[in-house]
mmCIF file of C-alpha atoms and ligand atoms in Angstrom:
data_model
loop_
_atom_site.group_PDB
_atom_site.id
_atom_site.type_symbol
_atom_site.label_atom_id
_atom_site.label_comp_id
_atom_site.label_asym_id
_atom_site.label_seq_id
_atom_site.Cartn_x
_atom_site.Cartn_y
_atom_site.Cartn_z
ATOM 1 C CA MET A 1 -15.553 3.274 -20.316
ATOM 2 C CA ALA A 2 -14.810 -0.355 -19.607
ATOM 3 C CA LYS A 3 -16.870 -1.815 -16.668
ATOM 4 C CA GLN A 4 -14.616 -2.144 -13.635
ATOM 5 C CA GLU A 5 -15.256 -4.290 -10.631
ATOM 6 C CA LYS A 6 -15.445 -2.430 -7.378
ATOM 7 C CA GLN A 7 -12.672 -3.642 -5.101
ATOM 8 C CA ALA A 8 -12.532 -3.626 -1.269
ATOM 9 C CA ILE A 9 -9.437 -1.949 0.060
ATOM 10 C CA ASP A 10 -7.445 -2.796 3.150
ATOM 11 C CA VAL A 11 -8.251 0.089 5.318
ATOM 12 C CA ASP A 12 -5.850 -0.806 8.065
ATOM 13 C CA ARG A 13 -2.948 -0.900 5.734
ATOM 14 C CA VAL A 14 -3.974 2.432 4.193
ATOM 15 C CA ASP A 15 -4.181 3.962 7.564
ATOM 16 C CA LYS A 16 -0.722 2.611 8.477
ATOM 17 C CA ILE A 17 0.790 4.296 5.357
ATOM 18 C CA VAL A 18 -0.915 7.525 6.344
ATOM 19 C CA ALA A 19 0.203 7.358 9.899
ATOM 20 C CA ARG A 20 3.817 6.785 9.010
ATOM 21 C CA HIS A 21 3.866 10.075 6.966
ATOM 22 C CA ALA A 22 1.303 12.182 8.846
ATOM 23 C CA SER A 23 3.784 14.238 10.696
ATOM 24 C CA ARG A 24 5.936 15.196 7.634
ATOM 25 C CA GLU A 25 5.601 18.306 5.573
ATOM 26 C CA GLY A 26 4.478 17.422 2.099
ATOM 27 C CA ALA A 27 3.171 14.052 2.995
ATOM 28 C CA LEU A 28 0.363 13.925 0.535
ATOM 29 C CA LEU A 29 2.194 12.883 -2.606
ATOM 30 C CA PRO A 30 4.235 10.060 -0.995
ATOM 31 C CA VAL A 31 1.226 8.801 0.798
ATOM 32 C CA LEU A 32 -0.913 8.807 -2.383
ATOM 33 C CA LYS A 33 1.983 6.988 -4.234
ATOM 34 C CA GLU A 34 2.214 4.301 -1.613
ATOM 35 C CA VAL A 35 -1.578 3.783 -1.306
ATOM 36 C CA GLN A 36 -1.754 3.430 -5.024
ATOM 37 C CA ASP A 37 1.011 0.811 -4.950
ATOM 38 C CA LEU A 38 -0.928 -1.059 -2.378
ATOM 39 C CA VAL A 39 -4.438 -0.883 -3.866
ATOM 40 C CA GLY A 40 -3.450 -0.542 -7.572
ATOM 41 C CA TYR A 41 -5.294 2.707 -7.912
ATOM 42 C CA LEU A 42 -6.860 5.480 -5.672
ATOM 43 C CA PRO A 43 -10.521 4.724 -5.047
ATOM 44 C CA GLU A 44 -12.704 7.145 -3.239
ATOM 45 C CA GLU A 45 -12.610 5.229 0.035
ATOM 46 C CA ALA A 46 -8.804 5.327 0.086
ATOM 47 C CA LEU A 47 -8.744 9.070 -0.660
ATOM 48 C CA LYS A 48 -11.199 9.661 2.215
ATOM 49 C CA ARG A 49 -8.790 7.762 4.592
ATOM 50 C CA VAL A 50 -6.006 9.825 3.378
ATOM 51 C CA ALA A 51 -7.848 13.125 3.844
ATOM 52 C CA LEU A 52 -8.893 12.160 7.310
ATOM 53 C CA GLY A 53 -5.428 10.877 8.374
ATOM 54 C CA LEU A 54 -3.624 13.957 7.058
ATOM 55 C CA GLY A 55 -6.195 16.475 8.186
ATOM 56 C CA LEU A 56 -6.816 17.739 4.680
ATOM 57 C CA SER A 57 -10.159 18.261 2.827
ATOM 58 C CA LEU A 58 -11.364 15.479 0.468
ATOM 59 C CA SER A 59 -11.543 17.927 -2.334
ATOM 60 C CA ARG A 60 -7.883 18.871 -1.883
ATOM 61 C CA VAL A 61 -6.817 15.160 -1.842
ATOM 62 C CA TYR A 62 -9.025 14.509 -4.861
ATOM 63 C CA GLY A 63 -7.632 17.496 -6.687
ATOM 64 C CA VAL A 64 -3.989 16.277 -6.270
ATOM 65 C CA ALA A 65 -4.880 12.640 -7.115
ATOM 66 C CA THR A 66 -6.512 13.796 -10.356
ATOM 67 C CA PHE A 67 -3.934 16.456 -11.324
ATOM 68 C CA TYR A 68 -0.893 14.229 -11.651
ATOM 69 C CA SER A 69 -0.880 11.671 -14.417
ATOM 70 C CA LEU A 70 0.985 9.149 -12.253
ATOM 71 C CA PHE A 71 -2.137 8.732 -10.136
ATOM 72 C CA TYR A 72 -5.234 6.752 -11.097
ATOM 73 C CA THR A 73 -8.632 7.164 -9.494
ATOM 74 C CA THR A 74 -10.067 4.220 -11.639
ATOM 75 C CA PRO A 75 -8.531 0.777 -11.966
ATOM 76 C CA LYS A 76 -5.824 0.590 -14.642
ATOM 77 C CA GLY A 77 -4.969 -2.254 -16.941
ATOM 78 C CA LYS A 78 -2.038 -4.543 -16.278
ATOM 79 C CA TYR A 79 -0.063 -2.615 -18.986
ATOM 80 C CA VAL A 80 -0.251 1.216 -19.435
ATOM 81 C CA VAL A 81 0.351 2.117 -23.014
ATOM 82 C CA ARG A 82 1.364 5.810 -23.313
ATOM 83 C CA VAL A 83 1.563 7.591 -26.611
ATOM 84 C CA CYS A 84 3.044 10.964 -27.166
ATOM 85 C CA GLU A 85 0.639 13.366 -29.102
ATOM 86 C CA SER A 86 2.901 16.417 -29.256
ATOM 87 C CA ALA A 87 4.028 18.073 -32.464
ATOM 88 C CA PRO A 88 7.380 16.162 -33.123
ATOM 89 C CA CYS A 89 5.561 12.916 -32.833
ATOM 90 C CA HIS A 90 2.429 14.206 -34.574
ATOM 91 C CA VAL A 91 4.231 15.215 -37.760
ATOM 92 C CA GLN A 92 6.126 11.860 -37.775
ATOM 93 C CA GLY A 93 2.955 9.816 -37.777
ATOM 94 C CA ALA A 94 1.606 9.522 -34.345
ATOM 95 C CA PRO A 95 -2.039 9.912 -35.424
ATOM 96 C CA GLU A 96 -1.728 6.722 -37.631
ATOM 97 C CA VAL A 97 0.033 4.876 -34.803
ATOM 98 C CA ILE A 98 -2.759 5.949 -32.285
ATOM 99 C CA ALA A 99 -5.442 4.772 -34.698
ATOM 100 C CA ALA A 100 -3.698 1.384 -35.178
ATOM 101 C CA ILE A 101 -3.584 0.918 -31.408
ATOM 102 C CA GLU A 102 -7.246 1.830 -30.939
ATOM 103 C CA ARG A 103 -8.215 -0.498 -33.772
ATOM 104 C CA GLU A 104 -6.109 -3.368 -32.373
ATOM 105 C CA LEU A 105 -7.305 -3.078 -28.821
ATOM 106 C CA GLY A 106 -10.947 -1.909 -29.523
ATOM 107 C CA VAL A 107 -10.899 0.859 -27.025
ATOM 108 C CA PRO A 108 -10.252 4.614 -27.381
ATOM 109 C CA PHE A 109 -7.408 6.445 -25.552
ATOM 110 C CA GLY A 110 -8.256 7.224 -22.019
ATOM 111 C CA GLU A 111 -9.854 3.811 -21.452
ATOM 112 C CA THR A 112 -8.959 0.256 -20.326
ATOM 113 C CA THR A 113 -9.642 -2.852 -22.384
ATOM 114 C CA PRO A 114 -12.481 -4.910 -21.001
ATOM 115 C CA ASP A 115 -10.132 -7.740 -20.211
ATOM 116 C CA GLY A 116 -8.135 -5.415 -17.946
ATOM 117 C CA ARG A 117 -4.914 -5.931 -19.871
ATOM 118 C CA PHE A 118 -4.253 -2.476 -21.321
ATOM 119 C CA THR A 119 -4.907 1.055 -20.370
ATOM 120 C CA LEU A 120 -4.256 3.727 -23.067
ATOM 121 C CA GLU A 121 -2.994 7.075 -22.173
ATOM 122 C CA MET A 122 -2.052 10.179 -24.150
ATOM 123 C CA VAL A 123 0.964 12.132 -22.923
ATOM 124 C CA SER A 124 2.584 15.284 -23.995
ATOM 125 C CA CYS A 125 6.168 14.043 -24.402
ATOM 126 C CA LEU A 126 8.070 10.807 -23.478
ATOM 127 C CA GLY A 127 11.342 12.559 -23.707
ATOM 128 C CA VAL A 128 12.484 10.651 -26.750
ATOM 129 C CA CYS A 129 11.472 13.142 -29.544
ATOM 130 C CA GLY A 130 14.533 11.986 -31.546
ATOM 131 C CA VAL A 131 12.831 8.715 -32.343
ATOM 132 C CA ALA A 132 9.224 9.986 -32.872
ATOM 133 C CA PRO A 133 6.621 8.720 -33.062
ATOM 134 C CA ALA A 134 7.094 6.988 -29.775
ATOM 135 C CA VAL A 135 5.137 4.776 -27.353
ATOM 136 C CA MET A 136 5.862 3.576 -23.911
ATOM 137 C CA VAL A 137 4.564 0.350 -22.410
ATOM 138 C CA GLU A 138 5.087 0.324 -18.713
ATOM 139 C CA ASP A 139 8.668 1.534 -18.443
ATOM 140 C CA ARG A 140 9.855 0.490 -21.844
ATOM 141 C CA VAL A 141 10.097 2.953 -24.766
ATOM 142 C CA TYR A 142 9.576 2.092 -28.411
ATOM 143 C CA GLY A 143 10.436 4.625 -31.089
ATOM 144 C CA ASN A 144 10.336 5.177 -34.882
ATOM 145 C CA LEU A 145 6.998 3.338 -34.878
ATOM 146 C CA THR A 146 4.643 2.701 -37.825
ATOM 147 C CA PRO A 147 1.055 1.320 -37.568
ATOM 148 C CA GLU A 148 2.431 -2.097 -38.450
ATOM 149 C CA THR A 149 5.380 -2.114 -35.894
ATOM 150 C CA VAL A 150 3.304 -0.806 -32.973
ATOM 151 C CA ILE A 151 0.876 -3.855 -33.435
ATOM 152 C CA ALA A 152 3.998 -6.070 -33.206
ATOM 153 C CA VAL A 153 4.886 -4.228 -29.931
ATOM 154 C CA LEU A 154 1.450 -4.796 -28.483
ATOM 155 C CA GLN A 155 1.698 -8.468 -29.317
ATOM 156 C CA GLU A 156 4.561 -8.829 -26.893
ATOM 157 C CA TYR A 157 2.095 -7.992 -24.067
ATOM 158 C CA ARG A 158 -0.855 -10.056 -25.188
HETATM 159 S S1 FES B 201 7.301 15.053 -28.601
HETATM 160 FE FE1 FES B 201 6.854 12.968 -28.637
HETATM 161 S S2 FES B 201 8.458 12.038 -27.392
HETATM 162 FE FE2 FES B 201 8.718 14.124 -27.170
#
């Protein structure tokens, strides 16, 4: 795993987010989303503040933060590259596209490049199976990829 710098969090702002939602049913997900938007990810210190503020156990908060793929408990790169590994993409050449991305960026899926620019994630479907194999960079989807065209896509974000 790429070495990541530990970042201090603004505890007061985290506590304010928690306080704003504390009385509501089902506050945990929106609180985690807002805290992640504030900090960039969900470090343990932030999860502790959320647990304390909502009166939940840390293990419950941590469990939710690690269950949903939209949450990150480690810092992520500036750009998140998501690749679909499900059957329709697999048979259309996703393994070759995945290998090309790992070769180009020098890190395996699940990790972040040492320069903090890209985080690589596998997902089960991007909802664009008709243009498999597909990759999503941030909110933008690219389909019908080959090992060559996916490198051109990455160059747009260099
Ligand atoms: S299976 Fe790959 S996008 Fe749906």
